[in-house]
PDB file of C-alpha atoms in Angstrom:
ATOM      1  CA  MET A   1      78.447 107.838  92.722  1.00  0.00           C
ATOM      2  CA  ILE A   2      79.258 106.063  95.975  1.00  0.00           C
ATOM      3  CA  SER A   3      77.094 103.091  94.963  1.00  0.00           C
ATOM      4  CA  SER A   4      78.967 102.760  91.625  1.00  0.00           C
ATOM      5  CA  LEU A   5      82.311 103.043  93.407  1.00  0.00           C
ATOM      6  CA  LEU A   6      81.335 100.291  95.803  1.00  0.00           C
ATOM      7  CA  GLN A   7      80.224  98.132  92.887  1.00  0.00           C
ATOM      8  CA  VAL A   8      83.579  98.598  91.193  1.00  0.00           C
ATOM      9  CA  ALA A   9      85.505  97.883  94.368  1.00  0.00           C
ATOM     10  CA  LEU A  10      83.591  94.675  95.112  1.00  0.00           C
ATOM     11  CA  GLY A  11      83.696  93.509  91.505  1.00  0.00           C
ATOM     12  CA  GLY A  12      87.399  94.283  91.367  1.00  0.00           C
ATOM     13  CA  ALA A  13      88.112  92.201  94.461  1.00  0.00           C
ATOM     14  CA  LEU A  14      86.211  89.217  92.991  1.00  0.00           C
ATOM     15  CA  GLY A  15      87.863  89.579  89.562  1.00  0.00           C
ATOM     16  CA  ALA A  16      91.347  89.897  90.951  1.00  0.00           C
ATOM     17  CA  SER A  17      90.814  86.888  93.210  1.00  0.00           C
ATOM     18  CA  ALA A  18      89.597  84.842  90.217  1.00  0.00           C
ATOM     19  CA  ARG A  19      92.657  85.941  88.239  1.00  0.00           C
ATOM     20  CA  TYR A  20      95.006  84.973  91.093  1.00  0.00           C
ATOM     21  CA  LEU A  21      93.429  81.519  91.403  1.00  0.00           C
ATOM     22  CA  THR A  22      93.519  81.086  87.636  1.00  0.00           C
ATOM     23  CA  ASN A  23      97.260  81.892  87.487  1.00  0.00           C
ATOM     24  CA  ILE A  24      98.018  79.565  90.380  1.00  0.00           C
ATOM     25  CA  ALA A  25      96.145  76.702  88.700  1.00  0.00           C
ATOM     26  CA  SER A  26      97.803  77.451  85.413  1.00  0.00           C
ATOM     27  CA  MET A  27     101.305  77.313  86.879  1.00  0.00           C
ATOM     28  CA  ARG A  28     100.498  74.020  88.617  1.00  0.00           C
ATOM     29  CA  LEU A  29      99.083  72.474  85.396  1.00  0.00           C
ATOM     30  CA  PHE A  30     101.529  73.910  82.771  1.00  0.00           C
ATOM     31  CA  GLY A  31     104.535  75.234  84.676  1.00  0.00           C
ATOM     32  CA  SER A  32     105.873  78.764  84.713  1.00  0.00           C
ATOM     33  CA  GLY A  33     107.774  78.817  81.411  1.00  0.00           C
ATOM     34  CA  PHE A  34     104.987  80.576  79.418  1.00  0.00           C
ATOM     35  CA  PRO A  35     102.327  82.821  80.978  1.00  0.00           C
ATOM     36  CA  ILE A  36      99.328  80.758  79.785  1.00  0.00           C
ATOM     37  CA  GLY A  37      97.217  81.868  82.730  1.00  0.00           C
ATOM     38  CA  THR A  38      97.487  85.486  81.643  1.00  0.00           C
ATOM     39  CA  VAL A  39      96.592  84.577  78.053  1.00  0.00           C
ATOM     40  CA  PHE A  40      93.587  82.624  79.359  1.00  0.00           C
ATOM     41  CA  VAL A  41      92.182  85.391  81.560  1.00  0.00           C
ATOM     42  CA  ASN A  42      92.680  88.017  78.840  1.00  0.00           C
ATOM     43  CA  VAL A  43      90.966  85.930  76.183  1.00  0.00           C
ATOM     44  CA  LEU A  44      88.094  84.791  78.535  1.00  0.00           C
ATOM     45  CA  GLY A  45      87.699  88.328  79.839  1.00  0.00           C
ATOM     46  CA  SER A  46      87.504  89.694  76.318  1.00  0.00           C
ATOM     47  CA  PHE A  47      84.872  87.092  75.395  1.00  0.00           C
ATOM     48  CA  LEU A  48      82.838  87.914  78.476  1.00  0.00           C
ATOM     49  CA  MET A  49      83.150  91.684  77.817  1.00  0.00           C
ATOM     50  CA  GLY A  50      81.635  91.115  74.355  1.00  0.00           C
ATOM     51  CA  VAL A  51      78.815  89.060  75.942  1.00  0.00           C
ATOM     52  CA  LEU A  52      78.075  91.707  78.582  1.00  0.00           C
ATOM     53  CA  VAL A  53      78.134  94.622  76.157  1.00  0.00           C
ATOM     54  CA  VAL A  54      75.353  93.044  74.159  1.00  0.00           C
ATOM     55  CA  VAL A  55      73.359  91.567  77.064  1.00  0.00           C
ATOM     56  CA  LEU A  56      73.366  94.722  79.099  1.00  0.00           C
ATOM     57  CA  ALA A  57      72.361  96.794  76.068  1.00  0.00           C
ATOM     58  CA  HIS A  58      69.504  94.454  75.211  1.00  0.00           C
ATOM     59  CA  LYS A  59      68.267  94.007  78.715  1.00  0.00           C
ATOM     60  CA  GLY A  60      68.645  97.592  79.883  1.00  0.00           C
ATOM     61  CA  GLY A  61      71.083  96.410  82.498  1.00  0.00           C
ATOM     62  CA  ASN A  62      73.623  99.220  82.269  1.00  0.00           C
ATOM     63  CA  ARG A  63      73.262  99.764  86.026  1.00  0.00           C
ATOM     64  CA  TRP A  64      75.288  96.533  86.346  1.00  0.00           C
ATOM     65  CA  ALA A  65      78.139  97.759  84.159  1.00  0.00           C
ATOM     66  CA  PRO A  66      80.296  99.194  86.969  1.00  0.00           C
ATOM     67  CA  PHE A  67      80.161  95.912  88.964  1.00  0.00           C
ATOM     68  CA  LEU A  68      80.440  93.490  86.010  1.00  0.00           C
ATOM     69  CA  MET A  69      82.532  95.268  83.395  1.00  0.00           C
ATOM     70  CA  THR A  70      84.750  97.739  85.288  1.00  0.00           C
ATOM     71  CA  GLY A  71      84.863  95.742  88.522  1.00  0.00           C
ATOM     72  CA  ILE A  72      84.901  91.988  87.825  1.00  0.00           C
ATOM     73  CA  LEU A  73      86.344  92.015  84.323  1.00  0.00           C
ATOM     74  CA  GLY A  74      88.671  94.956  85.046  1.00  0.00           C
ATOM     75  CA  GLY A  75      90.040  92.987  88.002  1.00  0.00           C
ATOM     76  CA  PHE A  76      90.082  89.703  86.123  1.00  0.00           C
ATOM     77  CA  THR A  77      91.879  90.746  82.929  1.00  0.00           C
ATOM     78  CA  THR A  78      95.474  91.575  83.211  1.00  0.00           C
ATOM     79  CA  PHE A  79      96.856  94.045  80.777  1.00  0.00           C
ATOM     80  CA  SER A  80      99.540  95.241  83.163  1.00  0.00           C
ATOM     81  CA  ALA A  81     100.480  91.632  83.947  1.00  0.00           C
ATOM     82  CA  PHE A  82     100.498  90.912  80.210  1.00  0.00           C
ATOM     83  CA  SER A  83     102.878  93.798  79.667  1.00  0.00           C
ATOM     84  CA  LEU A  84     105.159  92.582  82.435  1.00  0.00           C
ATOM     85  CA  ASP A  85     105.115  88.990  81.082  1.00  0.00           C
ATOM     86  CA  ALA A  86     106.071  90.209  77.613  1.00  0.00           C
ATOM     87  CA  ALA A  87     108.861  92.344  78.991  1.00  0.00           C
ATOM     88  CA  THR A  88     110.131  89.476  81.140  1.00  0.00           C
ATOM     89  CA  LEU A  89     110.262  87.113  78.166  1.00  0.00           C
ATOM     90  CA  TYR A  90     112.038  89.856  76.156  1.00  0.00           C
ATOM     91  CA  GLU A  91     114.587  90.522  78.958  1.00  0.00           C
ATOM     92  CA  ARG A  92     115.305  86.760  79.276  1.00  0.00           C
ATOM     93  CA  GLY A  93     116.329  86.909  75.613  1.00  0.00           C
ATOM     94  CA  GLU A  94     113.319  84.938  74.407  1.00  0.00           C
ATOM     95  CA  LEU A  95     112.401  87.436  71.685  1.00  0.00           C
ATOM     96  CA  GLY A  96     110.544  84.957  69.516  1.00  0.00           C
ATOM     97  CA  LEU A  97     108.450  83.641  72.459  1.00  0.00           C
ATOM     98  CA  ALA A  98     107.770  87.265  73.547  1.00  0.00           C
ATOM     99  CA  ALA A  99     106.548  88.120  70.086  1.00  0.00           C
ATOM    100  CA  VAL A 100     104.401  85.003  69.876  1.00  0.00           C
ATOM    101  CA  TYR A 101     102.917  85.828  73.341  1.00  0.00           C
ATOM    102  CA  VAL A 102     102.024  89.369  72.348  1.00  0.00           C
ATOM    103  CA  VAL A 103     100.494  88.446  68.939  1.00  0.00           C
ATOM    104  CA  VAL A 104      98.586  85.403  70.335  1.00  0.00           C
ATOM    105  CA  THR A 105      97.205  87.289  73.344  1.00  0.00           C
ATOM    106  CA  VAL A 106      96.088  90.393  71.429  1.00  0.00           C
ATOM    107  CA  SER A 107      94.714  88.400  68.527  1.00  0.00           C
ATOM    108  CA  LEU A 108      92.817  85.878  70.543  1.00  0.00           C
ATOM    109  CA  SER A 109      91.485  88.593  72.894  1.00  0.00           C
ATOM    110  CA  LEU A 110      90.078  90.613  69.977  1.00  0.00           C
ATOM    111  CA  VAL A 111      88.637  87.459  68.370  1.00  0.00           C
ATOM    112  CA  ALA A 112      87.077  86.485  71.751  1.00  0.00           C
ATOM    113  CA  LEU A 113      85.514  89.938  72.180  1.00  0.00           C
ATOM    114  CA  PHE A 114      83.860  89.765  68.761  1.00  0.00           C
ATOM    115  CA  ALA A 115      82.846  86.141  69.364  1.00  0.00           C
ATOM    116  CA  GLY A 116      81.133  87.162  72.594  1.00  0.00           C
ATOM    117  CA  MET A 117      79.302  90.002  70.843  1.00  0.00           C
ATOM    118  CA  ALA A 118      78.271  87.794  67.907  1.00  0.00           C
ATOM    119  CA  THR A 119      77.085  85.041  70.267  1.00  0.00           C
ATOM    120  CA  MET A 120      74.818  87.321  72.192  1.00  0.00           C
ATOM    121  CA  ARG A 121      73.571  89.155  69.095  1.00  0.00           C
ATOM    122  CA  GLY A 122      72.524  85.787  67.788  1.00  0.00           C
ATOM    123  CA  VAL A 123      70.675  85.084  71.024  1.00  0.00           C
ATOM    124  CA  PHE A 124      68.827  88.417  70.881  1.00  0.00           C
ATOM    125  CA  ALA A 125      68.126  88.331  67.142  1.00  0.00           C
TER     126      ALA A 125
END
């Protein structure tokens, strides 16, 4: 139990740090008008979750799940930030942009998750 908790804590610190750096880089590259950094981490995190689900299942690596999936990816992906970004766009009166943001993020994240799973299932087939 303590070992798993430490794995989650360490992974979460790494994932959250990676998310922070990604958002800083995104704002510098694209500006702050649209939360592209949040879209990016959610889509990439979903793809990597799909990859890990298959890899860990095929390699018997479930002992790494707390560190990799709950910790790193849990810290890296940003559902609460996604929700805040959507609400902020909505409250600024940018209803269309808020709707696009929600649909694009959720759709691409689901596609990325399935793509990650399919990619690794192809590797292990």
